[in-house]
XYZ file of N, CA, C and O in Angstrom:
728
model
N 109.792 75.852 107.626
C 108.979 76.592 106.670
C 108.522 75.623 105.598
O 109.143 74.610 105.274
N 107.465 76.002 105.120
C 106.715 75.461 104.029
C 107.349 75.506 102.615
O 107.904 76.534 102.228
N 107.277 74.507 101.919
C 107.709 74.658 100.611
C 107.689 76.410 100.121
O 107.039 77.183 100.826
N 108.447 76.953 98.868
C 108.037 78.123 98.195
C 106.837 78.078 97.522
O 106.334 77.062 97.044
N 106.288 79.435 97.484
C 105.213 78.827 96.250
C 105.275 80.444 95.542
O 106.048 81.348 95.859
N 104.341 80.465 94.630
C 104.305 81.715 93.901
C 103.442 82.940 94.375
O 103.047 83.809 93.598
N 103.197 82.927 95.680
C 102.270 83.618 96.601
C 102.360 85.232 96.370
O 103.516 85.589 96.144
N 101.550 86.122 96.376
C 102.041 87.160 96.191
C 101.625 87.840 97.624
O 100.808 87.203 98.289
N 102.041 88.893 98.078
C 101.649 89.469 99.253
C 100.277 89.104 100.314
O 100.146 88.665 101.456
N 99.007 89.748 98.765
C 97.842 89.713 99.054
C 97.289 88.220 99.271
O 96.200 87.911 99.755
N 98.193 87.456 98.848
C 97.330 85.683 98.832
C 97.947 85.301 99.972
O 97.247 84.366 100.360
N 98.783 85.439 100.710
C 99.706 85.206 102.502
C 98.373 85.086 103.076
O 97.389 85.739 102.730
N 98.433 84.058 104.122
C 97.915 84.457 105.507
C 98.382 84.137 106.316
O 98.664 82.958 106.530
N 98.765 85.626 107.468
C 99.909 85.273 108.409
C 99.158 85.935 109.276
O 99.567 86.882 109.948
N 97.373 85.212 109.324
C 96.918 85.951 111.167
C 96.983 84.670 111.570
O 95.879 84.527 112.094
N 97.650 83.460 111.691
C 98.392 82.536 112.299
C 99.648 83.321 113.154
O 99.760 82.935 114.318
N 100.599 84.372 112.711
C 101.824 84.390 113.250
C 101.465 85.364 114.520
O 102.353 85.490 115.363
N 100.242 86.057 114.717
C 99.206 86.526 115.803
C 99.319 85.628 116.688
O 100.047 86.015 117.603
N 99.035 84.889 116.789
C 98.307 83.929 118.023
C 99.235 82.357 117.994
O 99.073 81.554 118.913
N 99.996 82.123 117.074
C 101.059 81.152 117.103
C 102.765 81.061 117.331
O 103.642 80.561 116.627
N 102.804 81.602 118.323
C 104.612 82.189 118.328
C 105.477 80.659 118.118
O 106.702 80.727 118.212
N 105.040 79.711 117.922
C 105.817 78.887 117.149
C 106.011 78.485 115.876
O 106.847 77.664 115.497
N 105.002 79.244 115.032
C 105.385 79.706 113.688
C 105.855 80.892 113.562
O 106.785 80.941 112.757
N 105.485 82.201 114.205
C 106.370 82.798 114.295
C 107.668 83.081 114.621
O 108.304 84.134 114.608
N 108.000 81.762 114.967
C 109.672 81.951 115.733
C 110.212 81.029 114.649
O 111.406 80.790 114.827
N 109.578 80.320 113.359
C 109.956 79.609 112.500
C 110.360 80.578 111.541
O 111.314 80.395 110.785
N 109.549 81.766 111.554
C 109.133 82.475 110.099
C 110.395 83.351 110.554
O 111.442 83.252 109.915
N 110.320 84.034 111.434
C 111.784 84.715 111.775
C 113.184 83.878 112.175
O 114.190 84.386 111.679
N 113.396 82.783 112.919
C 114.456 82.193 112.312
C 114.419 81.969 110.723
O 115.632 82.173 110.682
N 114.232 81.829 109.941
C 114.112 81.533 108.450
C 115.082 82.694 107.946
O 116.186 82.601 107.409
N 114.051 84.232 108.410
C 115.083 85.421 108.466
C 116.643 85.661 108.190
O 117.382 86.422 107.566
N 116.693 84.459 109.104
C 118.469 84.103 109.129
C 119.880 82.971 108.785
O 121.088 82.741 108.842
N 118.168 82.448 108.303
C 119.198 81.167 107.584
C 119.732 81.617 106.170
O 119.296 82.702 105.784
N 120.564 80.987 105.378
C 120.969 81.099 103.882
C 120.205 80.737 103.031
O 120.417 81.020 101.852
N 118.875 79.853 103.512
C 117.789 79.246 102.225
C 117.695 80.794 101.424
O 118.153 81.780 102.002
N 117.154 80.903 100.246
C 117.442 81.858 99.584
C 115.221 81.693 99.334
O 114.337 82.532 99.511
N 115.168 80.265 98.891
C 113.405 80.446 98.967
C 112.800 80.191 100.443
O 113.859 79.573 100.548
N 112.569 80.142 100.883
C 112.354 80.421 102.799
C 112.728 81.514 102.953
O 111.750 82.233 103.161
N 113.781 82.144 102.970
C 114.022 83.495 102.951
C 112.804 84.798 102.405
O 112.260 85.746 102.971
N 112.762 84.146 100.847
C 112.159 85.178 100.545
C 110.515 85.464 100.919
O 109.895 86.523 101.017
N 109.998 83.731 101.119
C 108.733 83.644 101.913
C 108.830 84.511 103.094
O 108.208 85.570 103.172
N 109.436 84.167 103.810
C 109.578 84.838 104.817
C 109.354 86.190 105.133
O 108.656 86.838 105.913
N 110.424 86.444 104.014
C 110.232 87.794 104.279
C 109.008 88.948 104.045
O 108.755 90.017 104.601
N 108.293 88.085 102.788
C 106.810 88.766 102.249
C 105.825 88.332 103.802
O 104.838 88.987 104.135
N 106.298 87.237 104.518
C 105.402 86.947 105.632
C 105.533 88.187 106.544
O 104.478 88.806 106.680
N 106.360 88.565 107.046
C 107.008 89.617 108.006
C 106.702 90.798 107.341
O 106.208 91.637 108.094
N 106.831 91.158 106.157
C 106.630 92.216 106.025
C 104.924 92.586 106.172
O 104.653 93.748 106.477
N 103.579 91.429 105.918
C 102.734 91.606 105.874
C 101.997 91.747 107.336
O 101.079 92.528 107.583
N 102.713 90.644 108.424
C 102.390 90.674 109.816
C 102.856 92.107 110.307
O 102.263 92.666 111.229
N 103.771 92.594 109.761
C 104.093 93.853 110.213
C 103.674 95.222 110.092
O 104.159 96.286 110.477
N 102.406 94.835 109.307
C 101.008 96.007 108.618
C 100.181 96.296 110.102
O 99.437 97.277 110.120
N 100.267 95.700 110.984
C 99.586 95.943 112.005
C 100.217 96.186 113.407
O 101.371 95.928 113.750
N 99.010 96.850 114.294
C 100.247 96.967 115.635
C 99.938 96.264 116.275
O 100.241 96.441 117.455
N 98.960 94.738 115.820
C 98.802 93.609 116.790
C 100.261 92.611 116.827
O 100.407 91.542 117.418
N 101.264 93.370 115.974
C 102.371 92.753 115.705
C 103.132 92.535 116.801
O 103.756 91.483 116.937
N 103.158 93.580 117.755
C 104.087 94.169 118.910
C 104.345 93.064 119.849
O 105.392 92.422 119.940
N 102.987 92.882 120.712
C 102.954 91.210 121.119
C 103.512 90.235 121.172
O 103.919 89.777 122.240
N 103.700 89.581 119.870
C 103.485 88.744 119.458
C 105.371 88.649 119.292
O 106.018 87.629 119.532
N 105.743 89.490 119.000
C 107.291 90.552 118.852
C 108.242 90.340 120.062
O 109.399 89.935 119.945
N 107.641 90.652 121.229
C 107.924 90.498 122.644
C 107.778 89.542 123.166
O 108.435 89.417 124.199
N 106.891 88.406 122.770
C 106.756 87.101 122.975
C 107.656 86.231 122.573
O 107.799 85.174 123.187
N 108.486 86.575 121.362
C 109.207 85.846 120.939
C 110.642 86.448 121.439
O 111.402 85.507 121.665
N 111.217 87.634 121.668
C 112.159 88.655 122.470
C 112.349 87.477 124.234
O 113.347 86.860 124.603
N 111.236 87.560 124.790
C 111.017 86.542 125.900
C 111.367 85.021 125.886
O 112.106 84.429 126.672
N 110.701 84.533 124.859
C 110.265 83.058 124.845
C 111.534 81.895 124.097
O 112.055 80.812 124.363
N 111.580 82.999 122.982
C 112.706 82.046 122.249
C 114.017 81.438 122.423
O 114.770 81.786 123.332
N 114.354 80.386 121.430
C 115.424 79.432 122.359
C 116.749 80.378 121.692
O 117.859 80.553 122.196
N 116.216 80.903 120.405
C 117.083 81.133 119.873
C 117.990 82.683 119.544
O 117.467 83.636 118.966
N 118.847 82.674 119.845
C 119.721 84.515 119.715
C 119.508 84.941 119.094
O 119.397 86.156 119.256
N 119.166 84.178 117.389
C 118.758 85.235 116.449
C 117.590 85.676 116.155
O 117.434 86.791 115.658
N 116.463 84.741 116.459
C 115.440 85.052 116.805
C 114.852 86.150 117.577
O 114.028 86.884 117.030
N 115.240 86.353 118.945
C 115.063 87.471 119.502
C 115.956 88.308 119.179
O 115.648 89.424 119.599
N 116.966 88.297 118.604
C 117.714 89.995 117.768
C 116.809 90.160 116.810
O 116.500 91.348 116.907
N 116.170 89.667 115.906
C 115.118 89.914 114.808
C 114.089 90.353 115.295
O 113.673 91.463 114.963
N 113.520 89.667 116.089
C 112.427 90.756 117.100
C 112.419 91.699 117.431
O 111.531 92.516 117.191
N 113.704 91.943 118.286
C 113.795 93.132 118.951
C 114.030 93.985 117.709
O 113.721 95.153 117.947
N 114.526 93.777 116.308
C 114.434 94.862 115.282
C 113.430 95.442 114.946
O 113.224 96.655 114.958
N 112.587 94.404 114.551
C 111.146 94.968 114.277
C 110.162 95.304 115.121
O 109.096 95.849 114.835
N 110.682 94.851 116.518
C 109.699 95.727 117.668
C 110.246 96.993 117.576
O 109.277 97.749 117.531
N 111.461 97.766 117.512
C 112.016 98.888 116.947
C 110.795 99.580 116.108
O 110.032 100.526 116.303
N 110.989 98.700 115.163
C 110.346 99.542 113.879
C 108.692 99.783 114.125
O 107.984 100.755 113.859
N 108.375 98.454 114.762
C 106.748 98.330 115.089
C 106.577 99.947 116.015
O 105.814 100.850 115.672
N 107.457 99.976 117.171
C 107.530 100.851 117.945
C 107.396 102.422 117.074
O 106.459 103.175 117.336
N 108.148 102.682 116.326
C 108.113 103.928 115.265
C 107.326 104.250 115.102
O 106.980 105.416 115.295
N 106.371 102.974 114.475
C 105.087 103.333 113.575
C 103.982 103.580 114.440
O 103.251 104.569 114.384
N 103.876 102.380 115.456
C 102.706 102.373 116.015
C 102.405 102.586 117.797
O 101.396 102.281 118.434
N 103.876 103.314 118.346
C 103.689 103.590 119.714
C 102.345 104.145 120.455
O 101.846 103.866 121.546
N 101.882 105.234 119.196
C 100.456 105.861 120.102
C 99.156 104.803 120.029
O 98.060 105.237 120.381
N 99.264 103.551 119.617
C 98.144 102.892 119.395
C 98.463 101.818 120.391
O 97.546 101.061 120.711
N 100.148 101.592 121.139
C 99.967 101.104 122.493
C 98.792 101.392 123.494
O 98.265 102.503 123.440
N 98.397 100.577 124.295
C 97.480 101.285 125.273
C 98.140 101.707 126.514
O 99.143 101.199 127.017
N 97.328 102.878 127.019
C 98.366 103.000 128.444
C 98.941 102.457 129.355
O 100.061 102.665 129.822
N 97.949 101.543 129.695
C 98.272 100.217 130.612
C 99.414 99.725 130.243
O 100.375 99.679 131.011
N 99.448 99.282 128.973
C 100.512 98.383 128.182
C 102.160 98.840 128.560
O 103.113 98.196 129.000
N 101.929 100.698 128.036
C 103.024 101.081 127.869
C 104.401 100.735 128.709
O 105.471 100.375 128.219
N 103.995 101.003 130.552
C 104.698 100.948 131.924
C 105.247 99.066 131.666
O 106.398 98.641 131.770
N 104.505 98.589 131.461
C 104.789 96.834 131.030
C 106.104 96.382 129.813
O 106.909 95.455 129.895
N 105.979 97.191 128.956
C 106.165 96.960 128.020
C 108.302 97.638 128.653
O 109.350 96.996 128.725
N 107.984 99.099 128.939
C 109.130 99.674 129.243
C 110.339 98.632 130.674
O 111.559 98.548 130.815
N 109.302 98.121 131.338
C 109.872 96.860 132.095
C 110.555 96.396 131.848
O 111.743 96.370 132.168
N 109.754 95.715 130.965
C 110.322 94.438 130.382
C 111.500 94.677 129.463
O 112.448 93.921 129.674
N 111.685 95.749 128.285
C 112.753 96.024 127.595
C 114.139 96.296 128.784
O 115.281 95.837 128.742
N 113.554 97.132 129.705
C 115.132 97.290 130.492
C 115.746 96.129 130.972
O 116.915 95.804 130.764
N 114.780 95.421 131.726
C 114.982 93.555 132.287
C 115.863 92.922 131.174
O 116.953 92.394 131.399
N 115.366 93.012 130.126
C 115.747 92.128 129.421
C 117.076 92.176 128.757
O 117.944 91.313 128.625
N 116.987 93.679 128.295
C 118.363 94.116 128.382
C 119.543 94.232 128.795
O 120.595 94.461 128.199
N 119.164 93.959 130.470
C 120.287 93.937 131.784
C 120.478 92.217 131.634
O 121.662 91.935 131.820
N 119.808 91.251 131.407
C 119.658 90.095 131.335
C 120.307 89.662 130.298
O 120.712 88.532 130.571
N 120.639 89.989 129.183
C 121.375 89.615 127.458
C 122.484 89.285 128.011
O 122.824 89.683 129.125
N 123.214 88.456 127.221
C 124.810 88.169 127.276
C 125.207 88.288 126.034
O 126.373 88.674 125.952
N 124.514 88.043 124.731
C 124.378 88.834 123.332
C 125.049 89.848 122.732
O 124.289 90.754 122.389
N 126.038 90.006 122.513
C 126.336 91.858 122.041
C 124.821 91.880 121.185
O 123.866 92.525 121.618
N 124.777 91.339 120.325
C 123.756 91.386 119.009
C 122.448 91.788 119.540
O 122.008 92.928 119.394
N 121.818 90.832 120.169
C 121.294 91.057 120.992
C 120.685 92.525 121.806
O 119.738 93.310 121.749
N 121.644 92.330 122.393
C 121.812 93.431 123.420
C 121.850 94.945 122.268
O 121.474 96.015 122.744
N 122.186 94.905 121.220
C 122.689 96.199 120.473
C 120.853 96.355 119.665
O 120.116 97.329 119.518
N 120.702 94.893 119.311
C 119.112 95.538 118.549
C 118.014 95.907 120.001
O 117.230 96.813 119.716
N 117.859 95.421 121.307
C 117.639 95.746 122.269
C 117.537 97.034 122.631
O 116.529 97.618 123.026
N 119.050 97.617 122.419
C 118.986 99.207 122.994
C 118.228 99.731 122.354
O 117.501 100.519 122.958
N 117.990 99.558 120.709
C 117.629 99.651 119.700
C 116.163 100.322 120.214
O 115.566 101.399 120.202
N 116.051 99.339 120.537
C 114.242 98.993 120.626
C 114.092 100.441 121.827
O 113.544 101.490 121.490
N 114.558 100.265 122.910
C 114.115 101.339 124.283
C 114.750 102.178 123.500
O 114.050 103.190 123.532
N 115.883 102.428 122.635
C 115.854 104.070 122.529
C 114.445 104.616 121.404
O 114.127 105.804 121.353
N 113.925 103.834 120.800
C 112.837 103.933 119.976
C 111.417 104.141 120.889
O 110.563 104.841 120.345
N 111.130 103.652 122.081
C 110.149 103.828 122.960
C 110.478 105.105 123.168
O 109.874 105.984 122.552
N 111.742 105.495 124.296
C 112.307 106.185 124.801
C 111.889 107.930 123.925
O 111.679 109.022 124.453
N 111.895 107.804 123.458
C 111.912 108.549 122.046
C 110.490 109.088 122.014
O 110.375 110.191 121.478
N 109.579 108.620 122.403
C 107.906 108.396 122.483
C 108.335 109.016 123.493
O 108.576 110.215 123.356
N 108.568 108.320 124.901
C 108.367 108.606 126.260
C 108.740 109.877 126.893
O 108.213 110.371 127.890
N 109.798 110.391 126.135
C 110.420 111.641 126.906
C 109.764 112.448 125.923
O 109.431 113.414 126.610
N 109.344 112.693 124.710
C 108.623 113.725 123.813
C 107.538 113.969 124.304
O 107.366 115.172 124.502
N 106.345 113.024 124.720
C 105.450 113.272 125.808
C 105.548 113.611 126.923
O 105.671 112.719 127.763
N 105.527 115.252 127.432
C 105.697 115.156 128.750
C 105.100 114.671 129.946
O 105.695 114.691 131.024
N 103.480 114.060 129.735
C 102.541 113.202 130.684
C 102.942 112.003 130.742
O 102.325 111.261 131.507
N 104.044 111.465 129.991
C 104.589 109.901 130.098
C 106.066 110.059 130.775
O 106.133 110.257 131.988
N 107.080 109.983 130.098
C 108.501 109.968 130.887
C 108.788 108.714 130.722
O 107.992 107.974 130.144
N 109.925 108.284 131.182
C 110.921 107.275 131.967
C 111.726 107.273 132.327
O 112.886 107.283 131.917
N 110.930 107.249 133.803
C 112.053 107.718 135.178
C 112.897 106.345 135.786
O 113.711 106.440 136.705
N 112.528 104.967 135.056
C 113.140 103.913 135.405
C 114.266 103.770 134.246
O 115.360 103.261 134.488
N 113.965 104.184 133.171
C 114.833 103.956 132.394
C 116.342 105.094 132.248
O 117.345 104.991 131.541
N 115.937 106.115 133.227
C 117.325 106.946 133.570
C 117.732 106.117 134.724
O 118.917 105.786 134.693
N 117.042 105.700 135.735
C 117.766 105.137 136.850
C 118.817 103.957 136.126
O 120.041 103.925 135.998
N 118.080 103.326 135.856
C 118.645 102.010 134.693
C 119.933 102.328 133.803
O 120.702 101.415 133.503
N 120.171 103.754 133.353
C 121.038 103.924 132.371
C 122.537 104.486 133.271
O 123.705 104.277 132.942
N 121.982 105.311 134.587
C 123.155 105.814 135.656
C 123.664 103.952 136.331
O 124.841 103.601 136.419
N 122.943 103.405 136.562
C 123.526 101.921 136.996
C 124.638 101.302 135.864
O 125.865 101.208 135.893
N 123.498 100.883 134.742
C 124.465 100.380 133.667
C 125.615 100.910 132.809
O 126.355 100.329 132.016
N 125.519 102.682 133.354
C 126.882 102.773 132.566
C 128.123 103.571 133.396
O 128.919 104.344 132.863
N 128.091 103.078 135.299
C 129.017 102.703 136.025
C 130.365 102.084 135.333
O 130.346 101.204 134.472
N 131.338 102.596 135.775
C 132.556 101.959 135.609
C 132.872 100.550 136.029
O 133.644 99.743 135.512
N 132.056 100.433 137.145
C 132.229 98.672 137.194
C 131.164 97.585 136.748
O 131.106 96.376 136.969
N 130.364 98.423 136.061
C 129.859 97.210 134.952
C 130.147 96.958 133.874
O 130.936 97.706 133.295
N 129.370 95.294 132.914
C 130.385 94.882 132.260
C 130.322 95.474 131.010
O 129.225 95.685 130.493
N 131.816 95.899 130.214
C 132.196 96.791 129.019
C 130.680 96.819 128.245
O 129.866 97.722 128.049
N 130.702 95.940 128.039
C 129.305 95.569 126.654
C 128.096 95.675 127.319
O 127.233 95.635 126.441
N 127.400 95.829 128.771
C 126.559 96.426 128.644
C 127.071 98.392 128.674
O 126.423 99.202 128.011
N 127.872 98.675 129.250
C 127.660 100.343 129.062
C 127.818 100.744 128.145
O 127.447 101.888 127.884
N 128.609 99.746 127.026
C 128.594 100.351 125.322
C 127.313 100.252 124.996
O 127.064 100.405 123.800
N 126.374 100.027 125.759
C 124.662 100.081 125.027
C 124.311 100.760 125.870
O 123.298 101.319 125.449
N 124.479 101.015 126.648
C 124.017 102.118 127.708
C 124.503 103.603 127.231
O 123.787 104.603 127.278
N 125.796 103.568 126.782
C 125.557 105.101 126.007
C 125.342 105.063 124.902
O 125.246 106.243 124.565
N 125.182 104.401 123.997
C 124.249 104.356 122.934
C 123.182 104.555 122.723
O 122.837 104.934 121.604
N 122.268 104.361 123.758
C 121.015 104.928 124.362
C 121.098 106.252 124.626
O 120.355 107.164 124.264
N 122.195 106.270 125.374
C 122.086 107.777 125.946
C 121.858 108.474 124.388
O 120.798 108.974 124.010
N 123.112 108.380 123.589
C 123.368 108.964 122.823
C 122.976 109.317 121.747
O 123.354 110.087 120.864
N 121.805 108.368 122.002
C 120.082 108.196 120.815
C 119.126 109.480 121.556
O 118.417 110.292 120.961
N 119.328 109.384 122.833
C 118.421 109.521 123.320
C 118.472 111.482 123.437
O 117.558 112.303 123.500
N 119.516 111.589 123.429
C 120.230 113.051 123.281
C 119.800 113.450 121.779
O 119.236 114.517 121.540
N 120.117 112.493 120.783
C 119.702 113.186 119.754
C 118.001 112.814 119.246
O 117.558 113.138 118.144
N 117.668 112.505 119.692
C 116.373 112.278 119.272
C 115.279 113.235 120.286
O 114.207 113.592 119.797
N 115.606 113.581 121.596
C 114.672 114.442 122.457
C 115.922 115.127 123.789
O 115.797 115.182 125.012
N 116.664 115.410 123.205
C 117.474 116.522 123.882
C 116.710 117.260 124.744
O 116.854 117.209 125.965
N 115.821 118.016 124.121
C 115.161 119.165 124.923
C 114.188 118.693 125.641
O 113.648 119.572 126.314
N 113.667 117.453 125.790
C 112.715 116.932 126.814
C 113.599 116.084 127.633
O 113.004 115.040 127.900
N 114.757 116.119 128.127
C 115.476 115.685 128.874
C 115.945 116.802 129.602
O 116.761 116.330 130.394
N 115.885 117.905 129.753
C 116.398 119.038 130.480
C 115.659 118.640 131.623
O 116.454 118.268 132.487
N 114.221 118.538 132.086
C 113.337 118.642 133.075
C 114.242 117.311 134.191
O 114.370 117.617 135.376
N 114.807 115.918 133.715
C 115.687 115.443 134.348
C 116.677 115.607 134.947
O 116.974 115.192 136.067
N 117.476 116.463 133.965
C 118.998 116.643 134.374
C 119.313 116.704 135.844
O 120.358 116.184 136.233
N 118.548 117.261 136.646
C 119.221 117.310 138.548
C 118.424 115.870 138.585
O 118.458 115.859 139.816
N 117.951 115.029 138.371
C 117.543 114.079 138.920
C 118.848 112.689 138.026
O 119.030 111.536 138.417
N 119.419 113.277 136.993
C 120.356 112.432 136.647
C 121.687 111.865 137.066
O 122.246 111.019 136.367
């Protein structure tokens, strides 16, 4: 990161962290270091890249790409949050891609941390997906009866019912239409 300076929100420009995921993977490791001024840059950076839902991307790129654990746990937080705000401005196409890739990646973590802002993230889609009844996710129940088997490992099925258990309280009643298929 760049020296501090006295920048205020509106004087940032972070449509670099769009189209550069190696400043973006700077600006969010920073996130997690102890610098106290990097930090706080940082954080006015993130909070401003995070005004948009071209954020998402760019979010998942770094969830994928990065070398680093904390990096993609910071991602996957604010793809969470990105997800909240701005799921209906996903495009359709996107959506089936997007739900992929979170389960993959998830089954793939060795992370608790990781793996816990992760669930994070699909129970926040999830949440979208089953409230709409023209959308669903019928991979992501198959996915959740696998991963939370008795012979898989402890720390993924502790995120596997955590999901569930998001997922119960957040759209209970659009999960009935599953239940014989669960």
């Amino acid at each position: 990161m760049s020296s501090p300076t006295k920048e205020s929100m509106g004087d940032l420009d972070v449509s670099n962290l769009y189209t550069n995921e190696t400043e973006l993977g700077n600006v969010l490791y920073a996130l997690t270091q102890p610098n106290n001024a990097d930090l706080k840059r940082a954080s006015m950076m993130v909070k401003k890249f995070l005004e948009k839902p071209e954020a998402i991307m760019p979010l998942i790129q770094q969830i994928e790409k990065s070398q680093h654990a904390e990096v993609r746990q910071v991602a996957a937080v604010y793809l969470r949050e990105q997800t909240e705000e701005f799921y209906k401005k996903i495009p359709a196409d996107v959506k089936p891609k997007l739900k992929s890739f979170l389960i993959a990646k998830l089954i793939s973590l060795s992370n608790r941390a990781e793996r816990l802002a992760m669930g994070a993230a699909i129970a926040s889609v999830a949440k979208f997906a089953f409230i709409d009844e023209s959308e669903g996710w019928n991979e992501l129940l198959l996915a959740l009866d696998r991963i939370c088997k008795p012979e898989q490992n402890v720390e993924l099925r502790e995120v596997g019912y955590i999901i569930w258990r998001n997922l119960v309280s957040f759209c209970g009643g659009s999960l009935k239409q599953h239940f014989g298929k669960i």
